[in-house]
Amino acid sequence: MKNMSLEKIAQACGGVYHGSEEMKQSIVESITTDSRQAAKGCLFVAIPGERVDGHDFIPSVFEKGALAVLSEKELANPAGPYIQVASSLEAVKGIAEYYRQQLDIKVVGITGSVGKTSTKEVIASVLAQKYNVLKTLGNFNNELGLPLTVFRLRDEHQIAVLEMGISHFGEMHRLAKVARPDICVITNIGQCHLEFLKDRDGILRAKTEIFDFLKEDGCIILNGDDDKLDTIEEVKGIKPIFFGVEGQKPVYADEIESLGLSGIACTIHADGESIRVTVPIPGWHMVLNALAATAVGRALGLTMQEIKAGIEALEPVGGRFHIINHGDIQIIDDCYNANPVSMKASLDVLRDAKGRKVAILGDMGELGENEEQMHAEVGYHAAKNKIDLLICTGKISSHMAEAAMANGGCGEVLQVPTMEALLTCLPSLIQSGDTVLVKASHFMHFEKVVEKLCQL
């Protein structure tokens, strides 16, 4: 890791170095908070958690060859040098901010209420046609995950595609301070985290903190179909590049054709050129994701043919509209997270599926005081799409079921109160030829539902 000596790391995080003078200039090869990933030459960051305290694993990581550890506690007779800090979490951000600035690399920062991960995947797939790209893995998009992603960067990487997720004011400011993006992408302003951000104007203010550390010669790419983002005219003298399907924007799509669960086709226009592409993941929202990737690709010098190749090479991520063909049923694994907008979008895709359409939906979190109404709206949407069987699980999802039954559009609606009851009754509910959508907020652990379906 470039310029990452123990002395420099201690300075970057305001820590106190304990160890021999000759070891101060030793270069760290990697940084981890997971003792299971500790290896020769690494810096292990001990973080106290609710259930497990990373400090308990300090002896074992030294046995594995760790170069040093970062600790909130004073250590008695450690097997190697350590850096003592007041807060490991704060220290990690300081170290990541320092390391980011050692690297000559372009950073694409992506945020928004819905579609951050899928947009990140398309952008990374497109940019990989020309550059060596490192992207955020899994849910490493918060104040710990983002620094850990930055620590994976090496000299050979040319571009980092970083997903940036928040739920409170000030979080994006701190993430942007670490990432220092050259290009900022915002997918939309929806209804996530209303418990903390209050309304969509609050969400807009929180998300646009991403601009706080945008490079002077940077680029801003926004969804021009979003009524909140469309109000942004200029930031730091930089005019946004808008993409969308409503009206002719600098980057836009038309001739959109649903291919069912096989994907969606469209014609993308940018800079006076056009390409016909097939996005291999279904849903109208994927057109917007492809447009965002096109805008980023053009900003970084890709040809339209390279962009087409990148879009069509896209592969689904588990838990993010991942289609599983299991025997004679199709499972749409979209269980990683959920909010009203993404729920409705997933139901729209299910509507075009073959066979009996089954939606297994669970509670959505952090929606604030209007959570019951928002769950009801999803129920109405399921009825509007004439879902054959709607199964709702969770305390708040009862409002989903009630609204769907009141509307009368669904073939059958079931309210199953608990996960245990749901897993028990699934074998009797799923039939040959079904297409089954599984979706809920992450805290519902609906991956258990997907696992159960794959055992039928």
PDB file of N, CA and C in Angstrom, residues 127-165:
ATOM      1  N   LEU A 127     -17.124   0.517 -17.442  1.00  0.00           N
ATOM      2  CA  LEU A 127     -15.762   1.056 -17.347  1.00  0.00           C
ATOM      3  C   LEU A 127     -14.700  -0.027 -17.474  1.00  0.00           C
ATOM      4  N   ALA A 128     -15.057  -1.268 -17.104  1.00  0.00           N
ATOM      5  CA  ALA A 128     -14.115  -2.381 -17.208  1.00  0.00           C
ATOM      6  C   ALA A 128     -13.757  -2.704 -18.652  1.00  0.00           C
ATOM      7  N   GLN A 129     -14.513  -2.161 -19.597  1.00  0.00           N
ATOM      8  CA  GLN A 129     -14.179  -2.372 -21.012  1.00  0.00           C
ATOM      9  C   GLN A 129     -12.900  -1.637 -21.406  1.00  0.00           C
ATOM     10  N   LYS A 130     -12.500  -0.651 -20.594  1.00  0.00           N
ATOM     11  CA  LYS A 130     -11.315   0.157 -20.944  1.00  0.00           C
ATOM     12  C   LYS A 130     -10.319   0.278 -19.797  1.00  0.00           C
ATOM     13  N   TYR A 131     -10.805   0.174 -18.549  1.00  0.00           N
ATOM     14  CA  TYR A 131      -9.961   0.458 -17.394  1.00  0.00           C
ATOM     15  C   TYR A 131      -9.891  -0.718 -16.422  1.00  0.00           C
ATOM     16  N   ASN A 132      -8.870  -0.672 -15.556  1.00  0.00           N
ATOM     17  CA  ASN A 132      -8.792  -1.598 -14.433  1.00  0.00           C
ATOM     18  C   ASN A 132      -9.622  -0.990 -13.312  1.00  0.00           C
ATOM     19  N   VAL A 133     -10.740  -1.631 -12.983  1.00  0.00           N
ATOM     20  CA  VAL A 133     -11.749  -1.050 -12.087  1.00  0.00           C
ATOM     21  C   VAL A 133     -11.840  -1.832 -10.783  1.00  0.00           C
ATOM     22  N   LEU A 134     -11.928  -1.100  -9.681  1.00  0.00           N
ATOM     23  CA  LEU A 134     -12.276  -1.704  -8.406  1.00  0.00           C
ATOM     24  C   LEU A 134     -13.625  -1.139  -7.990  1.00  0.00           C
ATOM     25  N   LYS A 135     -14.535  -2.000  -7.548  1.00  0.00           N
ATOM     26  CA  LYS A 135     -15.878  -1.560  -7.168  1.00  0.00           C
ATOM     27  C   LYS A 135     -16.207  -2.000  -5.748  1.00  0.00           C
ATOM     28  N   THR A 136     -17.165  -1.331  -5.152  1.00  0.00           N
ATOM     29  CA  THR A 136     -17.680  -1.715  -3.838  1.00  0.00           C
ATOM     30  C   THR A 136     -18.243  -3.134  -3.907  1.00  0.00           C
ATOM     31  N   LEU A 137     -17.894  -3.950  -2.926  1.00  0.00           N
ATOM     32  CA  LEU A 137     -18.452  -5.293  -2.842  1.00  0.00           C
ATOM     33  C   LEU A 137     -19.544  -5.328  -1.778  1.00  0.00           C
ATOM     34  N   GLY A 138     -20.585  -6.099  -2.036  1.00  0.00           N
ATOM     35  CA  GLY A 138     -21.644  -6.288  -1.056  1.00  0.00           C
ATOM     36  C   GLY A 138     -22.228  -4.984  -0.558  1.00  0.00           C
ATOM     37  N   ASN A 139     -22.358  -4.875   0.759  1.00  0.00           N
ATOM     38  CA  ASN A 139     -22.960  -3.686   1.359  1.00  0.00           C
ATOM     39  C   ASN A 139     -21.905  -2.786   2.014  1.00  0.00           C
ATOM     40  N   PHE A 140     -20.686  -2.794   1.480  1.00  0.00           N
ATOM     41  CA  PHE A 140     -19.593  -1.995   2.037  1.00  0.00           C
ATOM     42  C   PHE A 140     -19.697  -0.549   1.565  1.00  0.00           C
ATOM     43  N   ASN A 141     -20.795   0.107   1.942  1.00  0.00           N
ATOM     44  CA  ASN A 141     -21.044   1.453   1.427  1.00  0.00           C
ATOM     45  C   ASN A 141     -21.234   2.497   2.525  1.00  0.00           C
ATOM     46  N   ASN A 142     -20.942   2.111   3.792  1.00  0.00           N
ATOM     47  CA  ASN A 142     -21.181   3.042   4.894  1.00  0.00           C
ATOM     48  C   ASN A 142     -19.861   3.574   5.452  1.00  0.00           C
ATOM     49  N   GLU A 143     -19.902   4.127   6.684  1.00  0.00           N
ATOM     50  CA  GLU A 143     -18.720   4.795   7.228  1.00  0.00           C
ATOM     51  C   GLU A 143     -17.609   3.831   7.638  1.00  0.00           C
ATOM     52  N   LEU A 144     -17.888   2.556   7.681  1.00  0.00           N
ATOM     53  CA  LEU A 144     -16.830   1.554   7.826  1.00  0.00           C
ATOM     54  C   LEU A 144     -16.556   0.863   6.506  1.00  0.00           C
ATOM     55  N   GLY A 145     -17.622   0.503   5.795  1.00  0.00           N
ATOM     56  CA  GLY A 145     -17.462  -0.236   4.538  1.00  0.00           C
ATOM     57  C   GLY A 145     -16.724   0.545   3.465  1.00  0.00           C
ATOM     58  N   LEU A 146     -17.014   1.844   3.344  1.00  0.00           N
ATOM     59  CA  LEU A 146     -16.336   2.643   2.320  1.00  0.00           C
ATOM     60  C   LEU A 146     -14.827   2.699   2.556  1.00  0.00           C
ATOM     61  N   PRO A 147     -14.350   3.014   3.771  1.00  0.00           N
ATOM     62  CA  PRO A 147     -12.899   2.970   3.993  1.00  0.00           C
ATOM     63  C   PRO A 147     -12.283   1.606   3.687  1.00  0.00           C
ATOM     64  N   LEU A 148     -12.968   0.530   4.063  1.00  0.00           N
ATOM     65  CA  LEU A 148     -12.430  -0.806   3.792  1.00  0.00           C
ATOM     66  C   LEU A 148     -12.330  -1.061   2.294  1.00  0.00           C
ATOM     67  N   THR A 149     -13.267  -0.495   1.532  1.00  0.00           N
ATOM     68  CA  THR A 149     -13.180  -0.602   0.072  1.00  0.00           C
ATOM     69  C   THR A 149     -11.990   0.191  -0.452  1.00  0.00           C
ATOM     70  N   VAL A 150     -11.805   1.400   0.063  1.00  0.00           N
ATOM     71  CA  VAL A 150     -10.661   2.226  -0.344  1.00  0.00           C
ATOM     72  C   VAL A 150      -9.349   1.502  -0.054  1.00  0.00           C
ATOM     73  N   PHE A 151      -9.283   0.775   1.054  1.00  0.00           N
ATOM     74  CA  PHE A 151      -8.055   0.061   1.404  1.00  0.00           C
ATOM     75  C   PHE A 151      -7.728  -1.055   0.415  1.00  0.00           C
ATOM     76  N   ARG A 152      -8.690  -1.480  -0.382  1.00  0.00           N
ATOM     77  CA  ARG A 152      -8.435  -2.528  -1.386  1.00  0.00           C
ATOM     78  C   ARG A 152      -7.787  -1.977  -2.650  1.00  0.00           C
ATOM     79  N   LEU A 153      -7.749  -0.659  -2.772  1.00  0.00           N
ATOM     80  CA  LEU A 153      -7.171  -0.052  -3.968  1.00  0.00           C
ATOM     81  C   LEU A 153      -5.659  -0.239  -4.011  1.00  0.00           C
ATOM     82  N   ARG A 154      -5.145  -0.483  -5.222  1.00  0.00           N
ATOM     83  CA  ARG A 154      -3.707  -0.620  -5.435  1.00  0.00           C
ATOM     84  C   ARG A 154      -3.294   0.207  -6.654  1.00  0.00           C
ATOM     85  N   ASP A 155      -2.002   0.339  -6.878  1.00  0.00           N
ATOM     86  CA  ASP A 155      -1.494   1.189  -7.954  1.00  0.00           C
ATOM     87  C   ASP A 155      -2.031   0.786  -9.325  1.00  0.00           C
ATOM     88  N   GLU A 156      -2.306  -0.511  -9.504  1.00  0.00           N
ATOM     89  CA  GLU A 156      -2.765  -0.961 -10.826  1.00  0.00           C
ATOM     90  C   GLU A 156      -4.189  -0.530 -11.142  1.00  0.00           C
ATOM     91  N   HIS A 157      -4.958  -0.181 -10.123  1.00  0.00           N
ATOM     92  CA  HIS A 157      -6.333   0.260 -10.377  1.00  0.00           C
ATOM     93  C   HIS A 157      -6.338   1.657 -10.976  1.00  0.00           C
ATOM     94  N   GLN A 158      -7.206   1.849 -11.969  1.00  0.00           N
ATOM     95  CA  GLN A 158      -7.322   3.144 -12.631  1.00  0.00           C
ATOM     96  C   GLN A 158      -8.571   3.910 -12.206  1.00  0.00           C
ATOM     97  N   ILE A 159      -9.620   3.160 -11.853  1.00  0.00           N
ATOM     98  CA  ILE A 159     -10.883   3.781 -11.456  1.00  0.00           C
ATOM     99  C   ILE A 159     -11.488   2.996 -10.293  1.00  0.00           C
ATOM    100  N   ALA A 160     -12.009   3.738  -9.319  1.00  0.00           N
ATOM    101  CA  ALA A 160     -12.785   3.114  -8.239  1.00  0.00           C
ATOM    102  C   ALA A 160     -14.242   3.532  -8.396  1.00  0.00           C
ATOM    103  N   VAL A 161     -15.143   2.562  -8.355  1.00  0.00           N
ATOM    104  CA  VAL A 161     -16.579   2.828  -8.424  1.00  0.00           C
ATOM    105  C   VAL A 161     -17.134   2.532  -7.040  1.00  0.00           C
ATOM    106  N   LEU A 162     -17.460   3.611  -6.310  1.00  0.00           N
ATOM    107  CA  LEU A 162     -17.796   3.493  -4.900  1.00  0.00           C
ATOM    108  C   LEU A 162     -19.258   3.806  -4.644  1.00  0.00           C
ATOM    109  N   GLU A 163     -19.953   2.857  -4.050  1.00  0.00           N
ATOM    110  CA  GLU A 163     -21.333   3.071  -3.622  1.00  0.00           C
ATOM    111  C   GLU A 163     -21.318   3.743  -2.251  1.00  0.00           C
ATOM    112  N   MET A 164     -22.193   4.734  -2.063  1.00  0.00           N
ATOM    113  CA  MET A 164     -22.181   5.521  -0.833  1.00  0.00           C
ATOM    114  C   MET A 164     -23.594   5.597  -0.274  1.00  0.00           C
ATOM    115  N   GLY A 165     -23.841   4.902   0.841  1.00  0.00           N
ATOM    116  CA  GLY A 165     -25.170   4.836   1.424  1.00  0.00           C
ATOM    117  C   GLY A 165     -25.228   5.535   2.773  1.00  0.00           C
TER     118      GLY A 165
END
